[in-house]
Short mmCIF file of C-alpha atoms and ligand atoms in Angstrom, two decimals:
data_model
loop_
_atom_site.label_atom_id
_atom_site.label_comp_id
_atom_site.label_asym_id
_atom_site.label_seq_id
_atom_site.Cartn_x
_atom_site.Cartn_y
_atom_site.Cartn_z
CA MET A 232 97.25 -46.10 14.81
CA ARG A 233 96.75 -45.69 18.53
CA LYS A 234 94.74 -42.56 17.95
CA GLY A 235 92.53 -44.33 15.43
CA PHE A 236 91.94 -47.18 17.85
CA LYS A 237 90.94 -44.75 20.57
CA VAL A 238 88.34 -43.10 18.37
CA VAL A 239 86.87 -46.44 17.34
CA SER A 240 86.70 -47.75 20.89
CA THR A 241 85.12 -44.52 22.14
CA LEU A 242 82.51 -44.82 19.43
CA LEU A 243 81.85 -48.42 20.43
CA VAL A 244 81.41 -47.48 24.08
CA CYS A 245 79.03 -44.67 23.12
CA ALA A 246 77.03 -46.95 20.87
CA PHE A 247 76.78 -49.55 23.61
CA ALA A 248 75.73 -46.97 26.19
CA GLY A 249 73.13 -45.64 23.75
CA PHE A 250 71.85 -49.16 23.16
CA MET A 251 71.53 -49.81 26.90
CA LEU A 252 69.73 -46.50 27.45
CA ALA A 253 67.30 -47.06 24.64
CA GLY A 254 66.58 -50.58 25.77
CA CYS A 255 66.22 -50.14 29.49
CA GLY A 256 63.45 -48.70 31.60
CA SER A 257 59.91 -48.04 30.43
CA SER A 258 60.14 -44.33 31.25
CA THR A 259 62.37 -43.68 28.26
CA SER A 260 60.08 -45.42 25.82
CA ASN A 261 57.10 -43.56 27.32
CA THR A 262 58.76 -40.24 26.62
CA ALA A 263 59.42 -41.36 23.10
CA GLU A 264 55.76 -42.29 22.70
CA LYS A 265 54.61 -39.00 24.11
CA LYS A 266 56.80 -37.12 21.70
CA ALA A 267 55.36 -39.07 18.83
CA GLU A 268 51.83 -38.23 19.96
CA LYS A 269 52.45 -34.52 20.27
CA LYS A 270 50.02 -32.60 18.09
CA VAL A 271 51.18 -29.47 16.31
CA ILE A 272 48.61 -26.71 15.84
CA LYS A 273 49.56 -24.49 12.93
CA VAL A 274 47.96 -21.04 13.10
CA SER A 275 47.87 -18.72 10.09
CA ILE A 276 47.46 -14.94 10.10
CA GLY A 277 47.90 -12.30 7.42
CA LEU A 278 49.54 -9.69 9.67
CA ASN A 279 53.19 -9.60 10.71
CA GLU A 280 54.91 -10.48 14.00
CA ALA A 281 54.59 -6.93 15.34
CA SER A 282 50.80 -7.05 15.13
CA PRO A 283 48.55 -7.26 18.19
CA GLU A 284 46.96 -10.32 16.60
CA TYR A 285 50.33 -12.08 16.65
CA LYS A 286 50.89 -11.01 20.27
CA GLY A 287 47.50 -12.42 21.20
CA LEU A 288 48.36 -15.71 19.54
CA GLN A 289 51.68 -15.81 21.39
CA LYS A 290 49.67 -15.62 24.60
CA PHE A 291 47.42 -18.37 23.24
CA LYS A 292 50.49 -20.50 22.49
CA GLU A 293 51.92 -19.91 25.96
CA ILE A 294 48.72 -21.15 27.61
CA VAL A 295 48.20 -24.14 25.29
CA ASP A 296 51.82 -25.31 25.41
CA LYS A 297 51.82 -25.15 29.20
CA GLU A 298 48.35 -26.42 30.06
CA SER A 299 48.41 -29.35 27.65
CA ASN A 300 51.54 -30.64 29.40
CA GLY A 301 53.34 -30.85 26.11
CA ARG A 302 50.59 -32.77 24.30
CA LEU A 303 49.94 -29.77 22.04
CA GLU A 304 52.34 -27.33 20.44
CA VAL A 305 51.20 -24.13 18.74
CA ASN A 306 53.16 -22.81 15.75
CA ILE A 307 52.18 -19.37 14.47
CA PHE A 308 52.72 -18.48 10.80
CA PRO A 309 52.43 -14.69 10.15
CA ASP A 310 52.51 -12.66 6.90
CA ALA A 311 50.02 -14.88 5.06
CA GLN A 312 52.82 -17.44 4.60
CA LEU A 313 50.16 -20.16 4.51
CA GLY A 314 47.74 -18.05 2.46
CA ASP A 315 45.39 -15.11 2.80
CA ASP A 316 42.16 -15.09 4.81
CA ILE A 317 39.89 -16.76 2.25
CA LYS A 318 42.43 -19.41 1.29
CA THR A 319 43.17 -20.43 4.87
CA MET A 320 39.45 -20.84 5.58
CA THR A 321 39.33 -23.30 2.69
CA GLN A 322 42.24 -25.17 4.29
CA LEU A 323 40.43 -25.32 7.64
CA ARG A 324 37.36 -26.75 5.96
CA ALA A 325 39.46 -29.38 4.17
CA GLY A 326 41.28 -30.26 7.39
CA THR A 327 44.71 -29.40 5.99
CA LEU A 328 45.32 -26.54 8.46
CA GLU A 329 44.41 -26.40 12.15
CA MET A 330 43.80 -22.75 12.89
CA SER A 331 43.45 -19.29 11.36
CA GLY A 332 42.56 -15.74 12.43
CA PRO A 333 40.93 -13.97 9.48
CA SER A 334 38.99 -10.72 9.63
CA SER A 335 35.25 -11.36 9.87
CA SER A 336 34.68 -9.66 6.50
CA PRO A 337 36.02 -12.41 4.18
CA ILE A 338 33.71 -14.91 5.93
CA SER A 339 30.93 -13.37 3.87
CA SER A 340 32.32 -15.34 0.92
CA ILE A 341 31.03 -18.43 2.79
CA ASP A 342 27.98 -17.01 4.58
CA LYS A 343 26.37 -13.65 3.83
CA ARG A 344 25.03 -13.24 7.36
CA TRP A 345 28.49 -12.14 8.44
CA MET A 346 28.07 -8.97 6.40
CA ALA A 347 26.06 -7.62 9.34
CA PHE A 348 29.37 -6.72 10.99
CA ASP A 349 30.60 -4.89 7.88
CA LEU A 350 27.92 -2.21 7.94
CA PRO A 351 29.46 1.27 8.21
CA PHE A 352 29.36 2.99 11.60
CA LEU A 353 27.64 0.02 13.25
CA PHE A 354 29.42 -0.28 16.59
CA PRO A 355 29.42 2.98 18.59
CA ASN A 356 32.36 2.03 20.81
CA GLU A 357 34.54 -0.83 22.01
CA GLU A 358 32.56 -1.52 25.19
CA VAL A 359 29.54 -2.30 23.03
CA VAL A 360 31.72 -4.42 20.74
CA ASP A 361 32.82 -6.57 23.69
CA LYS A 362 29.28 -6.98 25.03
CA VAL A 363 27.85 -7.99 21.66
CA LEU A 364 30.67 -10.26 20.51
CA ASP A 365 31.03 -11.99 23.89
CA GLY A 366 27.25 -12.21 24.29
CA PRO A 367 24.68 -14.60 22.78
CA VAL A 368 24.64 -12.98 19.33
CA GLY A 369 28.43 -13.17 18.98
CA GLN A 370 28.30 -16.81 20.10
CA GLN A 371 25.56 -17.65 17.58
CA PHE A 372 27.76 -16.33 14.80
CA LEU A 373 30.70 -18.44 15.99
CA ASP A 374 28.52 -21.55 16.29
CA SER A 375 27.00 -21.00 12.84
CA LEU A 376 30.42 -21.71 11.30
CA SER A 377 30.29 -25.39 12.24
CA GLN A 378 28.01 -26.15 9.28
CA TYR A 379 30.92 -25.12 7.05
CA GLY A 380 33.48 -27.29 8.82
CA ILE A 381 34.81 -24.47 10.99
CA LYS A 382 34.87 -24.33 14.78
CA GLY A 383 34.62 -20.67 15.85
CA LEU A 384 36.70 -20.22 19.02
CA CYS A 385 36.53 -16.53 19.91
CA TYR A 386 36.96 -12.97 18.68
CA TYR A 387 40.15 -10.96 18.68
CA GLU A 388 40.20 -7.31 17.66
CA ASN A 389 41.28 -5.93 14.32
CA GLY A 390 39.57 -2.65 15.14
CA TYR A 391 38.16 0.58 13.76
CA ARG A 392 39.41 1.21 10.27
CA GLN A 393 41.06 4.41 9.00
CA ILE A 394 41.68 5.50 5.43
CA THR A 395 45.18 6.07 4.03
CA ASN A 396 46.25 7.28 0.58
CA SER A 397 49.16 8.75 -1.30
CA VAL A 398 47.32 11.49 -3.23
CA LYS A 399 45.54 14.01 -0.99
CA GLU A 400 44.09 14.81 2.38
CA ILE A 401 40.60 13.37 2.87
CA LYS A 402 38.25 15.51 4.95
CA SER A 403 34.97 14.76 3.23
CA PRO A 404 33.50 12.04 1.00
CA ALA A 405 33.95 14.48 -1.91
CA ASP A 406 37.73 14.25 -1.41
CA LEU A 407 37.57 10.50 -2.09
CA LYS A 408 36.25 11.06 -5.60
CA GLY A 409 38.29 9.17 -8.19
CA LEU A 410 40.68 7.63 -5.66
CA LYS A 411 41.39 3.97 -6.16
CA ILE A 412 40.98 2.46 -2.70
CA ARG A 413 41.63 -1.18 -1.92
CA THR A 414 38.94 -2.83 0.21
CA MET A 415 38.66 -6.29 1.68
CA GLU A 416 36.94 -8.87 -0.49
CA ASN A 417 33.48 -8.05 0.78
CA PRO A 418 30.44 -6.57 -1.00
CA VAL A 419 29.43 -4.24 1.85
CA HIS A 420 32.86 -2.63 1.98
CA LEU A 421 32.80 -2.19 -1.78
CA ALA A 422 29.35 -0.60 -1.69
CA ALA A 423 30.26 1.67 1.23
CA PHE A 424 33.31 3.05 -0.55
CA LYS A 425 31.34 3.54 -3.73
CA ALA A 426 28.73 5.42 -1.73
CA MET A 427 31.46 7.59 -0.22
CA GLY A 428 32.59 8.50 -3.74
CA ALA A 429 35.75 6.42 -4.08
CA ASN A 430 36.71 3.97 -6.79
CA PRO A 431 37.10 0.82 -4.66
CA THR A 432 38.85 -2.36 -5.70
CA PRO A 433 38.93 -5.57 -3.63
CA MET A 434 42.22 -7.39 -3.08
CA PRO A 435 43.70 -9.97 -0.67
CA PHE A 436 45.62 -8.38 2.19
CA SER A 437 49.08 -9.68 1.30
CA GLU A 438 49.04 -7.82 -2.03
CA VAL A 439 48.20 -4.40 -0.58
CA PHE A 440 51.65 -3.05 0.29
CA GLN A 441 53.09 -3.75 -3.12
CA ALA A 442 50.00 -2.37 -4.87
CA MET A 443 50.48 0.92 -3.00
CA GLN A 444 54.18 0.93 -3.72
CA GLN A 445 53.58 0.39 -7.42
CA LYS A 446 50.68 2.87 -7.37
CA THR A 447 48.19 0.42 -8.84
CA ILE A 448 46.02 1.67 -5.96
CA ASP A 449 46.04 5.10 -4.29
CA GLY A 450 45.10 3.91 -0.85
CA GLN A 451 43.48 1.43 1.49
CA GLU A 452 41.86 1.33 4.90
CA ASN A 453 42.87 -0.55 8.04
CA PRO A 454 43.15 0.08 11.77
CA SER A 455 46.06 2.31 12.84
CA THR A 456 47.87 -0.70 14.30
CA THR A 457 48.04 -2.28 10.85
CA ASN A 458 48.70 1.01 9.04
CA TYR A 459 51.70 1.67 11.27
CA LEU A 460 53.05 -1.79 12.08
CA GLN A 461 52.89 -2.95 8.44
CA LYS A 462 54.84 0.27 7.64
CA TYR A 463 52.25 1.72 5.29
CA TYR A 464 53.77 5.15 6.05
CA GLU A 465 56.56 4.20 3.66
CA VAL A 466 54.11 4.26 0.75
CA GLN A 467 51.25 6.51 1.95
CA LYS A 468 51.12 10.25 2.69
CA TYR A 469 47.66 10.87 4.19
CA ASN A 470 45.67 9.17 6.92
CA THR A 471 42.14 10.12 7.92
CA ILE A 472 40.82 8.86 11.26
CA SER A 473 37.42 7.93 9.86
CA LYS A 474 36.51 4.94 12.04
CA HIS A 475 34.04 4.07 9.30
CA VAL A 476 33.72 0.43 10.33
CA TYR A 477 34.85 -1.92 13.09
CA THR A 478 36.33 -5.30 12.10
CA PRO A 479 36.68 -8.26 14.46
CA PHE A 480 39.13 -11.07 13.89
CA VAL A 481 37.53 -14.50 14.17
CA ILE A 482 39.83 -17.09 15.69
CA MET A 483 38.81 -20.37 14.15
CA PHE A 484 39.75 -24.06 14.08
CA SER A 485 39.29 -26.80 11.52
CA GLN A 486 36.17 -28.72 12.63
CA LYS A 487 37.56 -31.88 11.02
CA ILE A 488 40.71 -31.71 13.14
CA TRP A 489 38.84 -30.44 16.20
CA ASP A 490 36.71 -33.59 16.21
CA THR A 491 39.84 -35.76 16.46
CA LEU A 492 41.03 -33.99 19.65
CA SER A 493 40.30 -35.29 23.14
CA LYS A 494 37.76 -33.41 25.26
CA GLU A 495 40.64 -32.40 27.48
CA ASP A 496 42.64 -30.85 24.64
CA GLN A 497 39.54 -29.10 23.29
CA ALA A 498 38.97 -27.56 26.72
CA VAL A 499 42.57 -26.32 26.91
CA ILE A 500 42.28 -24.71 23.46
CA LEU A 501 38.96 -23.04 24.26
CA LYS A 502 40.26 -21.69 27.54
CA ALA A 503 43.43 -20.36 25.92
CA ALA A 504 41.39 -18.75 23.15
CA LYS A 505 39.12 -16.96 25.64
CA GLU A 506 41.96 -15.81 27.88
CA SER A 507 44.12 -14.65 25.02
CA SER A 508 41.22 -12.73 23.47
CA VAL A 509 40.86 -10.61 26.61
CA TYR A 510 44.60 -9.98 26.55
CA GLN A 511 44.71 -9.28 22.80
CA ARG A 512 41.88 -6.74 22.77
CA LYS A 513 43.41 -4.85 25.68
CA TYR A 514 46.83 -4.85 24.04
CA ASN A 515 45.34 -3.76 20.72
CA ARG A 516 43.59 -0.81 22.33
CA GLU A 517 46.74 0.25 24.12
CA GLN A 518 48.64 0.27 20.82
CA MET A 519 46.10 2.11 18.70
CA LYS A 520 46.96 5.67 19.74
CA SER A 521 50.74 5.33 19.60
CA CYS A 522 50.41 3.72 16.18
CA GLU A 523 48.33 6.68 15.00
CA GLU A 524 51.09 8.97 16.29
CA GLY A 525 53.69 6.71 14.70
CA MET A 526 52.15 7.46 11.31
CA GLU A 527 52.59 11.18 12.01
CA LYS A 528 56.17 10.77 13.20
CA ASN A 529 56.93 9.07 9.92
CA GLY A 530 55.74 11.99 7.86
CA VAL A 531 52.11 11.06 7.24
CA THR A 532 49.50 13.84 7.53
CA VAL A 533 46.97 12.49 10.04
CA THR A 534 43.55 14.10 9.77
CA ARG A 535 41.22 13.88 12.76
CA LEU A 536 37.65 14.65 11.71
CA SER A 537 35.26 16.86 13.66
CA ASP A 538 31.84 15.42 14.47
CA ASP A 539 30.34 17.40 11.59
CA GLN A 540 32.91 16.15 9.15
CA LEU A 541 32.35 12.60 10.34
CA LYS A 542 28.62 13.02 9.88
CA ALA A 543 29.11 13.60 6.14
CA PHE A 544 30.66 10.10 5.89
CA GLN A 545 27.83 8.64 7.95
CA ASP A 546 25.22 10.33 5.76
CA ALA A 547 26.90 9.06 2.59
CA THR A 548 26.62 5.46 3.79
CA LYS A 549 23.28 5.57 5.57
CA ASP A 550 21.43 3.44 2.99
CA ILE A 551 23.93 0.58 3.00
CA ALA A 552 22.17 -1.39 5.77
CA ALA A 553 18.87 -1.37 3.87
CA GLN A 554 20.67 -2.29 0.68
CA PHE A 555 22.07 -5.48 2.26
CA SER A 556 19.32 -6.43 4.70
CA LYS A 557 17.96 -9.18 2.42
CA ASP A 558 21.38 -10.75 1.89
CA ILE A 559 22.21 -10.61 5.58
CA GLY A 560 18.72 -11.77 6.51
CA GLU A 561 16.29 -9.34 8.08
CA LYS A 562 16.03 -11.25 11.33
CA VAL A 563 19.79 -11.62 11.74
CA LEU A 564 20.34 -7.94 11.02
CA LYS A 565 17.65 -6.93 13.49
CA ASP A 566 19.13 -9.18 16.18
CA VAL A 567 22.53 -7.55 15.74
CA GLN A 568 21.11 -4.02 15.66
CA ASP A 569 18.88 -4.64 18.70
CA GLU A 570 21.75 -6.10 20.66
CA ILE A 571 23.93 -3.09 19.86
CA ALA A 572 21.12 -0.67 20.77
CA LYS A 573 20.63 -2.48 24.07
CA TYR A 574 24.20 -1.78 25.18
CA ALA A 575 24.70 1.54 23.41
CA LYS A 576 22.49 3.42 25.87
C1 TK8 B 112 44.90 -9.86 7.52
C2 TK8 B 112 43.61 -9.17 7.19
C3 TK8 B 112 43.64 -7.71 7.57
C4 TK8 B 112 42.35 -7.00 7.11
C5 TK8 B 112 42.48 -6.63 5.65
O1 TK8 B 112 44.88 -11.19 7.07
O2 TK8 B 112 42.41 -7.52 4.80
O3 TK8 B 112 42.64 -5.46 5.35
O4 TK8 B 112 42.10 -5.87 7.86
O5 TK8 B 112 43.80 -7.57 8.94
O6 TK8 B 112 42.52 -9.83 7.84
#
């Protein structure tokens, strides 16, 4: 009995104290209000937590969480948990998801101009990439997304892509003959792999590992960071360092949701995007070589092409730009090519 009484009275005291606390002082109710106002920014990516894209977004989160004084909270969802690149762009446009970081290539399903970046062997090196993407042409592309309900924030790096497969070593386009290679869902990539002699098939990213495991495809192509960190060495035997195309990631926000944010919050997000993009690209570049070696350490034959061997791949795809110039828009294509030429010297 006594024990029971004690418990009840302790509960009563606690309840009373809680009541007093909740009722007194405006500071407590302010905190409660602030908490209620806190906006959560969900960010979707297709890659896993080990990826440089994820690391870049962690940096983004760090900056936003801190500099918004708790008004904003970033939650990152990896592994295409919220959907693959094309699907999450649809969610941004509908205003049902805040942020996403797709490759630039699937954007061509919304606007064909973006195929300019998919042309084989377009960017000669990463310094030129940075100048072009961070310059006026890169900005025009980001701004052009607003007509589709997407606010383009900045570019991260996916990187130069390398071919992997489970059948044979690829040293020339002839070696690709008959191989079923997954490409991104993008007409230029499809055409380029056809031109190189492969049998390409487009597929969303999240299905690729299983397709290789089940041998419904022979191979795929992605930067060494992805090839290694997504553990493609478990299901692939050969990796050719072909650098046949460079892919940026486009970090984007739902325009619908963006327009509901205060100027202050928008500024914090833009600043964090810019700062984290510098960090992410640097980190990505640091990882690339060790990831290439990681493939080797895990039993994959890594083939590094000589300049002559590489030239055969370039020759095989040399007509692709002309083939797509109408779809991209001749002026847009020329602007991109001129800008690259300007910095490539
Ligand atoms: C991840 C993709 C991926 C891309 C691909 O969502 O699909 O192969 O390279 O990084 O955007």
